[in-house]
Coordinates of C-alpha atoms in Angstrom, one line a residue:
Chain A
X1 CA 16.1 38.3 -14.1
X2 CA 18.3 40.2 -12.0
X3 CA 22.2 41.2 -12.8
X4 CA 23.8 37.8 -11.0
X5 CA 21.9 35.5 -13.5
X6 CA 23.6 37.6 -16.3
X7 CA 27.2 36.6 -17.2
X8 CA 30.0 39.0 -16.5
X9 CA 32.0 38.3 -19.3
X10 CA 30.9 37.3 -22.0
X11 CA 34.0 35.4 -24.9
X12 CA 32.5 34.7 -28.3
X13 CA 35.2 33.6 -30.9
X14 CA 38.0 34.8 -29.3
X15 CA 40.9 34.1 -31.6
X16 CA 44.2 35.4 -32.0
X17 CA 47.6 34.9 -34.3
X18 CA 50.4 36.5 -34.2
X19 CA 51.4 36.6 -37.8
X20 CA 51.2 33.3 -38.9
X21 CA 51.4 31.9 -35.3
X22 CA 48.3 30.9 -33.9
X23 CA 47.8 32.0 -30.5
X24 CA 44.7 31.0 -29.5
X25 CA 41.8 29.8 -31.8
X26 CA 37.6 30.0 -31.1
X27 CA 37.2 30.4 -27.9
X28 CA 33.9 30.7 -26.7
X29 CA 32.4 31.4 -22.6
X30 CA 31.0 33.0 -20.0
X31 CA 31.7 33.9 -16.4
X32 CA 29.4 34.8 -13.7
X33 CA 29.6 36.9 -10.6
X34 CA 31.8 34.8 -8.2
X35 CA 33.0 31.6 -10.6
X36 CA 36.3 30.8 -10.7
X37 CA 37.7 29.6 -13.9
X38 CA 41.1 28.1 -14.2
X39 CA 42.6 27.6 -17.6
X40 CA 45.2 24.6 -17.9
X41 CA 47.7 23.5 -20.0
X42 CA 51.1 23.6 -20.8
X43 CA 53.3 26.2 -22.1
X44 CA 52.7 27.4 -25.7
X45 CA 49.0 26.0 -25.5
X46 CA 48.0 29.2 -25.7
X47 CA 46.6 30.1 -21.9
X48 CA 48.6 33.1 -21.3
X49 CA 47.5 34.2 -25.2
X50 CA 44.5 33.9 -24.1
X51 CA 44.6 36.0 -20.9
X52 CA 46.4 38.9 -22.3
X53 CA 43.1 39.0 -24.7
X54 CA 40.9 38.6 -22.1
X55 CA 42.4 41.2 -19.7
X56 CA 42.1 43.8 -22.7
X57 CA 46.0 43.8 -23.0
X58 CA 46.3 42.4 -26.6
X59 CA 43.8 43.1 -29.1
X60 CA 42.6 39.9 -30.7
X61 CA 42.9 38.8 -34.3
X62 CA 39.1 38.0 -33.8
X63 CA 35.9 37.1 -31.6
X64 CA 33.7 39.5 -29.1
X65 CA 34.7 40.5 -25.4
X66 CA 31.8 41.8 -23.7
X67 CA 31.9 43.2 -20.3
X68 CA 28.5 43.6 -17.9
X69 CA 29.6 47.0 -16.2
X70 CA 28.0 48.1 -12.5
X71 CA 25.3 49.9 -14.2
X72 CA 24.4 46.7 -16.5
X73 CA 25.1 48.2 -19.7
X74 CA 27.3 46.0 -21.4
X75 CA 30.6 47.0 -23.0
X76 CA 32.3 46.0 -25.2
X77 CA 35.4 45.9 -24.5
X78 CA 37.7 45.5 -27.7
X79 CA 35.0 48.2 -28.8
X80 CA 35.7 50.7 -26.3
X81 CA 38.9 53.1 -26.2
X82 CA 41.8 52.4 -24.9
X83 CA 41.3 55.0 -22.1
X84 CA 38.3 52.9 -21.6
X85 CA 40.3 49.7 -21.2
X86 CA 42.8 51.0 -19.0
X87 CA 40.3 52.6 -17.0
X88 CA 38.7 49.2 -16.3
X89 CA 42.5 47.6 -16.1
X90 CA 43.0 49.8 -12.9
X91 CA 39.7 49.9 -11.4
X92 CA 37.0 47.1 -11.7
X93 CA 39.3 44.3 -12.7
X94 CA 42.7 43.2 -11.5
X95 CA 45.9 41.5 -12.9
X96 CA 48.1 39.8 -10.7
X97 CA 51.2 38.6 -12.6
X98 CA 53.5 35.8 -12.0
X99 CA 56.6 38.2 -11.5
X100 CA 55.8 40.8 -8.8
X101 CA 58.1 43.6 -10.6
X102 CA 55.5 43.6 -13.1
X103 CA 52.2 43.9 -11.6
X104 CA 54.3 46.7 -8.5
X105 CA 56.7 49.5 -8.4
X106 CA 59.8 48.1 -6.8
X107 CA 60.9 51.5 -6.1
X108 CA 58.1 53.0 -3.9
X109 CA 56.7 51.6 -0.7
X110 CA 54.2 49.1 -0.1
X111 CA 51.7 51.7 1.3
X112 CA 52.6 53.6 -2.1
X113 CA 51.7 50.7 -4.6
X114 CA 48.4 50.3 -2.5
X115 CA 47.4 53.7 -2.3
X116 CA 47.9 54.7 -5.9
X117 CA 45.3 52.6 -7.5
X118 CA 42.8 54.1 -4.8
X119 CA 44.0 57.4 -6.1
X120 CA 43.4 56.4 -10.1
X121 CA 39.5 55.4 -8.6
X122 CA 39.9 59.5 -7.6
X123 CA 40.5 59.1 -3.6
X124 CA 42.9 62.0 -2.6
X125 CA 42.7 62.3 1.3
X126 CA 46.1 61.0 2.3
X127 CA 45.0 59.6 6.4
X128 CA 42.0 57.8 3.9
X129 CA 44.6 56.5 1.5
X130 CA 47.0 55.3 4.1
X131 CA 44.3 53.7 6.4
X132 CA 43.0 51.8 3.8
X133 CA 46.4 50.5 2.5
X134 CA 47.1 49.6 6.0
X135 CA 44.0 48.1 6.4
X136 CA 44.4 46.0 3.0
X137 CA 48.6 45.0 4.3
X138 CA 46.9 43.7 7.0
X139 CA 44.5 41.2 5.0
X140 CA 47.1 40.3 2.7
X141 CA 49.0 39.1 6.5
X142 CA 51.4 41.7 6.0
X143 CA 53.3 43.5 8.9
X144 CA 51.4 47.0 8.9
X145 CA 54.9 48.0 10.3
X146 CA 56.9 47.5 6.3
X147 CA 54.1 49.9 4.7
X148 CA 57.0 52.6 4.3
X149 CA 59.6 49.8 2.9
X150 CA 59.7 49.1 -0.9
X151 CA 59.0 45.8 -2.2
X152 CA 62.7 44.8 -3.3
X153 CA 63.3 44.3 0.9
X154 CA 60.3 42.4 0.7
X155 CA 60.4 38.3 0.2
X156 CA 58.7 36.7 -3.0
X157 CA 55.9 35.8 -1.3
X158 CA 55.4 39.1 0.4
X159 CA 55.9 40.7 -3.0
X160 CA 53.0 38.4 -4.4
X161 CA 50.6 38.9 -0.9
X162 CA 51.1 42.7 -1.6
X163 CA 50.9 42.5 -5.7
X164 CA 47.3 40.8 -4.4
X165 CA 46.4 43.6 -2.1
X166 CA 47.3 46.3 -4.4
X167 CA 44.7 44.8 -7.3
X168 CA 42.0 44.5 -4.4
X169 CA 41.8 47.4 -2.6
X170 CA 39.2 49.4 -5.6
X171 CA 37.0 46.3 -4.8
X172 CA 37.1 45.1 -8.7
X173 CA 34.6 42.4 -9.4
X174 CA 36.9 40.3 -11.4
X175 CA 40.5 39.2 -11.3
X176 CA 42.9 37.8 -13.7
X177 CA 45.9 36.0 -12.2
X178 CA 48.8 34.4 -14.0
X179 CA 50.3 31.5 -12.6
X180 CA 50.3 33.4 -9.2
X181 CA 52.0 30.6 -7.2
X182 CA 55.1 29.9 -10.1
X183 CA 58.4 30.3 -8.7
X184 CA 57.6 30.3 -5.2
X185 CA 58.4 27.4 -2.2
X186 CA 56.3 24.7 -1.8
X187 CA 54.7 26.1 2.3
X188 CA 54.7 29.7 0.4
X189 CA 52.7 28.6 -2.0
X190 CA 50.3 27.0 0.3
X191 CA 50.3 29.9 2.5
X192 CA 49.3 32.5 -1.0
X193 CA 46.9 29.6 -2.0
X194 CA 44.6 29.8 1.3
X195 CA 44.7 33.1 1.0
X196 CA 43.5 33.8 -2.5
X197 CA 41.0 31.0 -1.6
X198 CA 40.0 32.6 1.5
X199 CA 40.2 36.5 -0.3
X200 CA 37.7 35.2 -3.7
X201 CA 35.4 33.1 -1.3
X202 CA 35.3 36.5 1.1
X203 CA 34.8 38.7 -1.4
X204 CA 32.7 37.2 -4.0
X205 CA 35.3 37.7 -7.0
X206 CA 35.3 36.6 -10.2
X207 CA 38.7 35.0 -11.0
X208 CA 40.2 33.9 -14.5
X209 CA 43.4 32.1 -13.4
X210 CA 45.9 30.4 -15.6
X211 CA 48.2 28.1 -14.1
X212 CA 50.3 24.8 -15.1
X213 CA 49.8 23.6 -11.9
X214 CA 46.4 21.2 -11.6
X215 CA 47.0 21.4 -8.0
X216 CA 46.4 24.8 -8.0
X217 CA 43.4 24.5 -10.2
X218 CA 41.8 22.1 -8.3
X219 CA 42.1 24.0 -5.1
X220 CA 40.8 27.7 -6.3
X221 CA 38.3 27.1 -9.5
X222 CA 34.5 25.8 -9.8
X223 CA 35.3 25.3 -13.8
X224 CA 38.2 24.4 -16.0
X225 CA 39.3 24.6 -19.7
X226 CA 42.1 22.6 -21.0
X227 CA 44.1 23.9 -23.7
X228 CA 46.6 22.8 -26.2
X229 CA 47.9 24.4 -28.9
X230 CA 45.9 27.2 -29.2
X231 CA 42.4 25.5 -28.1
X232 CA 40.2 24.5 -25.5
X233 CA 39.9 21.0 -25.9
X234 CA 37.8 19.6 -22.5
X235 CA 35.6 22.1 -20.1
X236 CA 33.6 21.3 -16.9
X237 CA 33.7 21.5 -13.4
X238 CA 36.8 21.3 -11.8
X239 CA 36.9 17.9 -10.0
X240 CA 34.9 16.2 -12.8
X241 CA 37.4 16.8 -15.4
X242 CA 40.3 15.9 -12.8
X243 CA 38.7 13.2 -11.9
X244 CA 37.4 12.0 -15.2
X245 CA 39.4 13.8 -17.8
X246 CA 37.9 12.5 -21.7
X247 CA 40.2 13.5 -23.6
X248 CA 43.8 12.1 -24.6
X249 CA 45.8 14.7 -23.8
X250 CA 43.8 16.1 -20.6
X251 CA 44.2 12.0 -19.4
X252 CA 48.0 12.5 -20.1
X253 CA 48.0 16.1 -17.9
X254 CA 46.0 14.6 -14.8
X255 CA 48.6 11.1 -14.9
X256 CA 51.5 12.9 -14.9
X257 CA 50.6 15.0 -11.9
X258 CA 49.4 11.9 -10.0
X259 CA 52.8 10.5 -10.5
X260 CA 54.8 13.7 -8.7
X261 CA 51.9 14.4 -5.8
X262 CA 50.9 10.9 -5.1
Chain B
X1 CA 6.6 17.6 -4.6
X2 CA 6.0 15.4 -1.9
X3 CA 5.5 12.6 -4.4
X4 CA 8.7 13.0 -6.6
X5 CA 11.9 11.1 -5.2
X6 CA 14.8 12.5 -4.6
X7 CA 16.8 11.1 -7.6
X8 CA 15.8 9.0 -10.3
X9 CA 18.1 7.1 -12.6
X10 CA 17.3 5.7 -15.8
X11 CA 19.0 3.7 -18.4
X12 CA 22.4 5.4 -17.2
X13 CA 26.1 4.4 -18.5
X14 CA 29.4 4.4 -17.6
X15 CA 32.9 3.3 -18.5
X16 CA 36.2 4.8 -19.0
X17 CA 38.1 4.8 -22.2
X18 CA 41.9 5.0 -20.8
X19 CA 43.9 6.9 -23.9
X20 CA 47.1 6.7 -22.6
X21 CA 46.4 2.2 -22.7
X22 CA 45.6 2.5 -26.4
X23 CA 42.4 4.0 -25.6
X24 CA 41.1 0.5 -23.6
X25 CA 37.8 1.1 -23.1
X26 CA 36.7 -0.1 -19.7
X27 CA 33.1 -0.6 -19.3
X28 CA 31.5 -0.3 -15.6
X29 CA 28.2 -0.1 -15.6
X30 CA 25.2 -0.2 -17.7
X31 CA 21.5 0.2 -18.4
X32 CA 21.6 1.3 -14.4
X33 CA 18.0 2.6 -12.9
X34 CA 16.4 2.9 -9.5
X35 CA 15.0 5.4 -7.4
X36 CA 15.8 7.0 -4.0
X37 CA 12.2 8.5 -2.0
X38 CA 12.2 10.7 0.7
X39 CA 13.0 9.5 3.7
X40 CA 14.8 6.3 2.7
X41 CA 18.5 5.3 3.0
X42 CA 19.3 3.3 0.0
X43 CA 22.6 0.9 0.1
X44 CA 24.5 0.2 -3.5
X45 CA 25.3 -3.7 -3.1
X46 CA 27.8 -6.0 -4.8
X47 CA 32.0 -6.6 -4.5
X48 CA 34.2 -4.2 -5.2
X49 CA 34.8 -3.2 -8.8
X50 CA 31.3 -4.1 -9.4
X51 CA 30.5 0.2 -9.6
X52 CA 29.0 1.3 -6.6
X53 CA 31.6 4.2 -6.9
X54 CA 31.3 4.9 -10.3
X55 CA 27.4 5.5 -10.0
X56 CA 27.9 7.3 -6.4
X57 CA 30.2 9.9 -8.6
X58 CA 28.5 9.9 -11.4
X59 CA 25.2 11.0 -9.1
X60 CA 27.4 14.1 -7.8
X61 CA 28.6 14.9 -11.0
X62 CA 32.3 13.8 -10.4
X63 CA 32.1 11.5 -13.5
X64 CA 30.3 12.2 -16.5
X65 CA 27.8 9.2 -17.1
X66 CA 27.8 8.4 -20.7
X67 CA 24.4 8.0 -21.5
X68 CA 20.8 8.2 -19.5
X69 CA 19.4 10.2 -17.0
X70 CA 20.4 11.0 -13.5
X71 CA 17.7 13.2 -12.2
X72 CA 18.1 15.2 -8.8
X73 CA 15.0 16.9 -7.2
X74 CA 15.8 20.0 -7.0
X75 CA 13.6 23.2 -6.5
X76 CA 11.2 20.8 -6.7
X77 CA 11.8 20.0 -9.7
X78 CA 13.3 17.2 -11.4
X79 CA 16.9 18.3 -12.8
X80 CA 19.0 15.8 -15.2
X81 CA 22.6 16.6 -13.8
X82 CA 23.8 14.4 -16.7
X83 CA 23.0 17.5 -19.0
X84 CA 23.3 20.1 -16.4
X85 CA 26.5 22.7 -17.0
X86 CA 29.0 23.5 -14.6
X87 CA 27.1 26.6 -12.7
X88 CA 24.2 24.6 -12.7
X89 CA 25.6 21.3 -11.3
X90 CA 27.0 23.7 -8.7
X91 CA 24.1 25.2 -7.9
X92 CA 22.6 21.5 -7.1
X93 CA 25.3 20.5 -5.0
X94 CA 25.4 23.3 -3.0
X95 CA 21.3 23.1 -2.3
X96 CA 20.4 19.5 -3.4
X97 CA 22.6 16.9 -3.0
X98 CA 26.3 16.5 0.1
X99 CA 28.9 13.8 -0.8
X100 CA 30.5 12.8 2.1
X101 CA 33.8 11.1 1.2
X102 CA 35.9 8.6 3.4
X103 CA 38.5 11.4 3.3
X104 CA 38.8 14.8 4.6
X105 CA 40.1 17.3 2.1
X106 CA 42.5 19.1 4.3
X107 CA 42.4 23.1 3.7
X108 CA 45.6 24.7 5.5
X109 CA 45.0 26.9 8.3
X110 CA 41.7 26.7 9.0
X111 CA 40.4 25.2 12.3
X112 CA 38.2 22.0 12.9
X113 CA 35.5 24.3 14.0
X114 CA 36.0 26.6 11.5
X115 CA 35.9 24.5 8.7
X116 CA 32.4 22.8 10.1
X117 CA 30.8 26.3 10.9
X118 CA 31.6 27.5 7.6
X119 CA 29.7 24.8 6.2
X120 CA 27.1 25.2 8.6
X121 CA 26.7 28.7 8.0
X122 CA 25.3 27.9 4.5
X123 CA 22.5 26.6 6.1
X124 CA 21.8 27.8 9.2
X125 CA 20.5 31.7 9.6
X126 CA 23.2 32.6 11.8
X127 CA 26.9 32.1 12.6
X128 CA 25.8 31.3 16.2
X129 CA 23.8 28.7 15.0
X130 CA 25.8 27.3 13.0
X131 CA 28.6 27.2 15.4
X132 CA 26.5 25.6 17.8
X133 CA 25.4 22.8 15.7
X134 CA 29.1 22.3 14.5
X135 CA 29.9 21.9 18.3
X136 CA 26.8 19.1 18.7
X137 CA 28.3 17.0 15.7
X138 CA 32.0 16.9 17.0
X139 CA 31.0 16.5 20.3
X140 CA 28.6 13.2 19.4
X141 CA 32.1 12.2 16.9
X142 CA 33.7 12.2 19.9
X143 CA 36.6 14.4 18.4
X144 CA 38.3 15.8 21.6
X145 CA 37.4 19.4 21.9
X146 CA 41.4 20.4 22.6
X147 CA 41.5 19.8 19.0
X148 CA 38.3 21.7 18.0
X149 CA 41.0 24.7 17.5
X150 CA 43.6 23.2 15.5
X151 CA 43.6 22.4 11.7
X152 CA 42.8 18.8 11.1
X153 CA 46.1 18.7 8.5
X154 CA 47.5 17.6 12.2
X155 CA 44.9 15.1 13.3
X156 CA 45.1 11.4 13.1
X157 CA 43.3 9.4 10.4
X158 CA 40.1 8.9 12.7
X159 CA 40.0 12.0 14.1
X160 CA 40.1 13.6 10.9
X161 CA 37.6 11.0 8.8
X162 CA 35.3 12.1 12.0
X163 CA 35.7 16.2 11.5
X164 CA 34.4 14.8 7.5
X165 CA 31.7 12.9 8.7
X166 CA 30.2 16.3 10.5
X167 CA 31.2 18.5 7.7
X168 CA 28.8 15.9 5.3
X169 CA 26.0 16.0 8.1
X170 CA 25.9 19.8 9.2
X171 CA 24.2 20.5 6.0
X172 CA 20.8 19.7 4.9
X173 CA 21.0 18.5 1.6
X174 CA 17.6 17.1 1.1
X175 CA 19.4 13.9 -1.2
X176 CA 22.8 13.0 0.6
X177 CA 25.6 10.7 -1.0
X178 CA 27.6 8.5 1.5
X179 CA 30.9 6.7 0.0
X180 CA 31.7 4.7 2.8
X181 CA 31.7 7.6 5.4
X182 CA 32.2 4.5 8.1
X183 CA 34.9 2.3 6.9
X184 CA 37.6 1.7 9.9
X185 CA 35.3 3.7 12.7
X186 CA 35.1 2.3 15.6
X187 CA 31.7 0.2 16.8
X188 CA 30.9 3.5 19.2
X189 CA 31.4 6.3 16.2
X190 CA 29.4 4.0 13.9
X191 CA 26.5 4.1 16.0
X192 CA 26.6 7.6 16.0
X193 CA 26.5 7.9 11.8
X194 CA 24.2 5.2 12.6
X195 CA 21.9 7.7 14.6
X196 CA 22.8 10.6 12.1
X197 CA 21.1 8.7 9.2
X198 CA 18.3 7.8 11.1
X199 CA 17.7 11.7 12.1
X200 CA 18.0 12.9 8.2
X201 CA 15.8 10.1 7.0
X202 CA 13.6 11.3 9.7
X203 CA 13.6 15.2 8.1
X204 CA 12.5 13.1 5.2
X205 CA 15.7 13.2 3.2
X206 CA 17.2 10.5 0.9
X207 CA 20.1 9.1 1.4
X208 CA 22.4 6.7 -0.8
X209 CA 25.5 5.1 0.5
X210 CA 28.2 2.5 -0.1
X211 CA 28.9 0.6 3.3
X212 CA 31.3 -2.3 3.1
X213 CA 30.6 -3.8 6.7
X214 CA 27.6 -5.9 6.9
X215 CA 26.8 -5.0 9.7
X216 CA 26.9 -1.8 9.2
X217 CA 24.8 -1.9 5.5
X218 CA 22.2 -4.3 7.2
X219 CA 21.7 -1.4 10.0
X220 CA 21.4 1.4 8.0
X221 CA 19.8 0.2 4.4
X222 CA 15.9 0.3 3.6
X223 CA 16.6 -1.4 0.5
X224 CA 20.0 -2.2 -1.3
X225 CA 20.2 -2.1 -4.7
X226 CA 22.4 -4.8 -6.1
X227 CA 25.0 -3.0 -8.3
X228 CA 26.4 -6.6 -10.6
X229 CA 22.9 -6.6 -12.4
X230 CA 23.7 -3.2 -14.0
X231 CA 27.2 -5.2 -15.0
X232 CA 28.4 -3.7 -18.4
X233 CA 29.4 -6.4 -20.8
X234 CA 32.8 -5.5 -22.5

């Protein structure tokens, strides 16, 4: 059995309240080297609850994270320190947010915000560091003329192309993205999509994303989970449960989104 | 192996229960089996509504049948996708068993070539090859090769149903699905799908399709399997 038949993440029981609030309740999967996984529903079902556990940002009320590191050893990740965890944050996984400001630093340039996770992964040759964030402005279709302009000058779509490029360049193996397209026009959003597709597909990530948008879903993942009110209630692959939703609610998600893109 | 078919379907159902109607429950089809060997192009029979679809999609995994087996060969084995999970029913599709559609799903950006090659690529050893064949197939579609170059988002409907029809055929997926890949061609681009099912059923690949014109189903079919008597009673 070699390390791709193992699963990269392994969720068991993940559940999470916030006093008396539940945020998310039981949930259970795996992900393997290069699956995309999209996680649906609407606001206050719980996704982004559940991504902030996932992506080792919110410690969980309950359940297992474990983690299948380059070596194989498997971590676990709620387990580990929090030096750990932030280690991991900045180097072997990535978290692109739907706001830009928080996943860059508005106030230092582009080439800055790319460069400075190569130097957390310990690169410190400055010609390296600025080839390689030139290189990465240029895969994220970015004019390698801005790299010394901050982000503020830069358009939203910009922002989120270089918010990507920033979370790629250590070459993590696994991605978290929130609603990565909200907020942005309809052709930029098209534009971002190919390129995240084109970026995973390339690259062979692993990608949790959450989005509202089943669009979006349909376009970048191989698996969904539908959630409502704090759990999954349908999984499968992508187009079958699009296509064939079973459940109420899942039935009411996939109608309502014919009606606007049909 | 040589002996196993390429799917197998046994005591299989389907219907829909519609929630948001008061959960309606729509039976299609039921109690469906037959068998698809190597080498044979079989054609799902009967009027529209009767299921063909249904069974077509529930063969890729698109729908989830409700009960009975659908089994794909696959690693030479026999694998029930009805039970299969996601990765697994990935897996299949992207070595066992193509679904060519009537419609191109239109990716932004990306050239006609581009998008065939890609597909090519999974099968072929090389880019060059890959490329080459992608070149054969859109040549034979007739699709004008001052469009090779441009995204099909632009095309007309026939030139981009054609780019489809040589994305479904550039692979080799021993078991391949057709859902009426030839509806609205033209007599001369028929002929051609005509000629590409002849060649895979002569690599000894099976084929299933759903082919509205006659014509067409008569020219094509080794058998047709008549869809109404696996008609579901509500």
């Amino acid at each position: 059995m070699t390390m791709r038949d193992l699963p990269l993440l392994e969720i068991e029981g993940l559940t999470h309240f916030y006093g008396a609030q539940l945020g998310c309740r039981n949930v259970s999967f795996d992900i393997y080297s290069g699956e995309v996984l999209a996680i649906v529903g609407e606001s206050g079902s719980g996704k982004s609850t559940l991504l902030n556990c996932l992506s080792a940002q919110l410690r969980p009320t309950g359940g297992t994270i474990h983690y299948r590191m380059r070596d194989g050893s498997r971590l676990d990740v709620y387990g580990a320190g929090e030096a750990e965890q932030r280690r991991l944050l900045r180097t072997d996984w990535g978290f692109v947010h739907q706001h830009p400001h928080r996943g860059l630093r508005m106030g230092v340039s582009a080439g800055a915000n790319v460069g400075e996770r190569l130097m957390v992964v310990g690169e410190r040759h400055y010609g390296n560091i600025r080839a390689k964030a030139l290189e990465w402005l240029g895969k994220v279709e970015i004019d390698g003329a801005r790299i010394d302009d901050v982000p503020n000058t830069f358009s939203g779509g910009m922002q989120q192309r270089l918010q990507i490029a920033r979370n790629l360049v250590t070459e993590p193996r696994l991605i978290f993205m929130d609603e990565p397209t909200g907020g942005l026009d309809v052709s930029v959003q098209a534009r971002l999509l190919d390129l995240i597709r084109t970026l995973v597909a390339d690259l062979g990530l692993s990608v949790i994303i959450v989005t509202h948008d089943l669009a979006v879903a349909r376009l970048l993942s191989d698996r969904i989970m539908v959630m409502k009110g704090g759990e999954v209630i349908e999984t499968g692959l992508t187009d079958q449960v699009l296509d064939d939703p079973h459940m109420p609610y899942t039935q009411l998600l996939v109608s309502s989104i014919l009606q606007v893109g049909a | 192996m040589g002996g196993l078919p390429l799917l197998r379907i046994s005591g299989m159902s389907k219907g829909f229960t519609m929630h948001l109607q008061g959960a309606l429950r729509l039976p299609v089809v039921s109690h469906v089996a037959f068998e698809v060997a190597a080498g044979e192009c079989v054609v799902l029979g009967g009027p529209s509504g009767a299921g063909k679809s249904s069974i077509l999609k529930s063969v890729y995994g698109n729908y989830l049948s409700d009960c009975g087996e659908i089994l794909i060969r696959h690693d030479g084995e026999m694998v029930d996708i009805a039970r299969l999970a996601p990765r697994g029913m990935l897996e299949v599709r992207r070595r066992s068993v193509g679904y060519v559609s009537q419609f191109l799903s239109v990716i932004p950006r990306v050239t006609a070539i581009d998008l065939v090659t890609q597909e090519g690529v999974k099968w072929f050893q090389d880019r060059e090859q890959a490329e080459a064949r992608a070149a054969e197939l859109l040549t034979r579609l007739n699709v004008p090769e001052r469009l090779w170059n441009l995204p099909p988002a632009t095309f007309s409907g026939g030139e981009q149903q054609r780019v489809n029809i040589a994305l479904g055929f550039i692979g080799r997926h021993p078991l391949l699905l057709l859902d009426e890949p030839t509806a609205s061609l033209d007599a001369k681009n028929a002929g051609v799908v005509r000629d590409l099912i002849a060649e895979r059923k002569a690599l000894g690949h099976g084929l299933l399709g759903i082919f509205h014109d006659p014509a067409m189903r008569d020219a094509v079919a080794d058998r047709i399997v008549d869809v109404t008597s696996f008609a579901a009673v509500a």
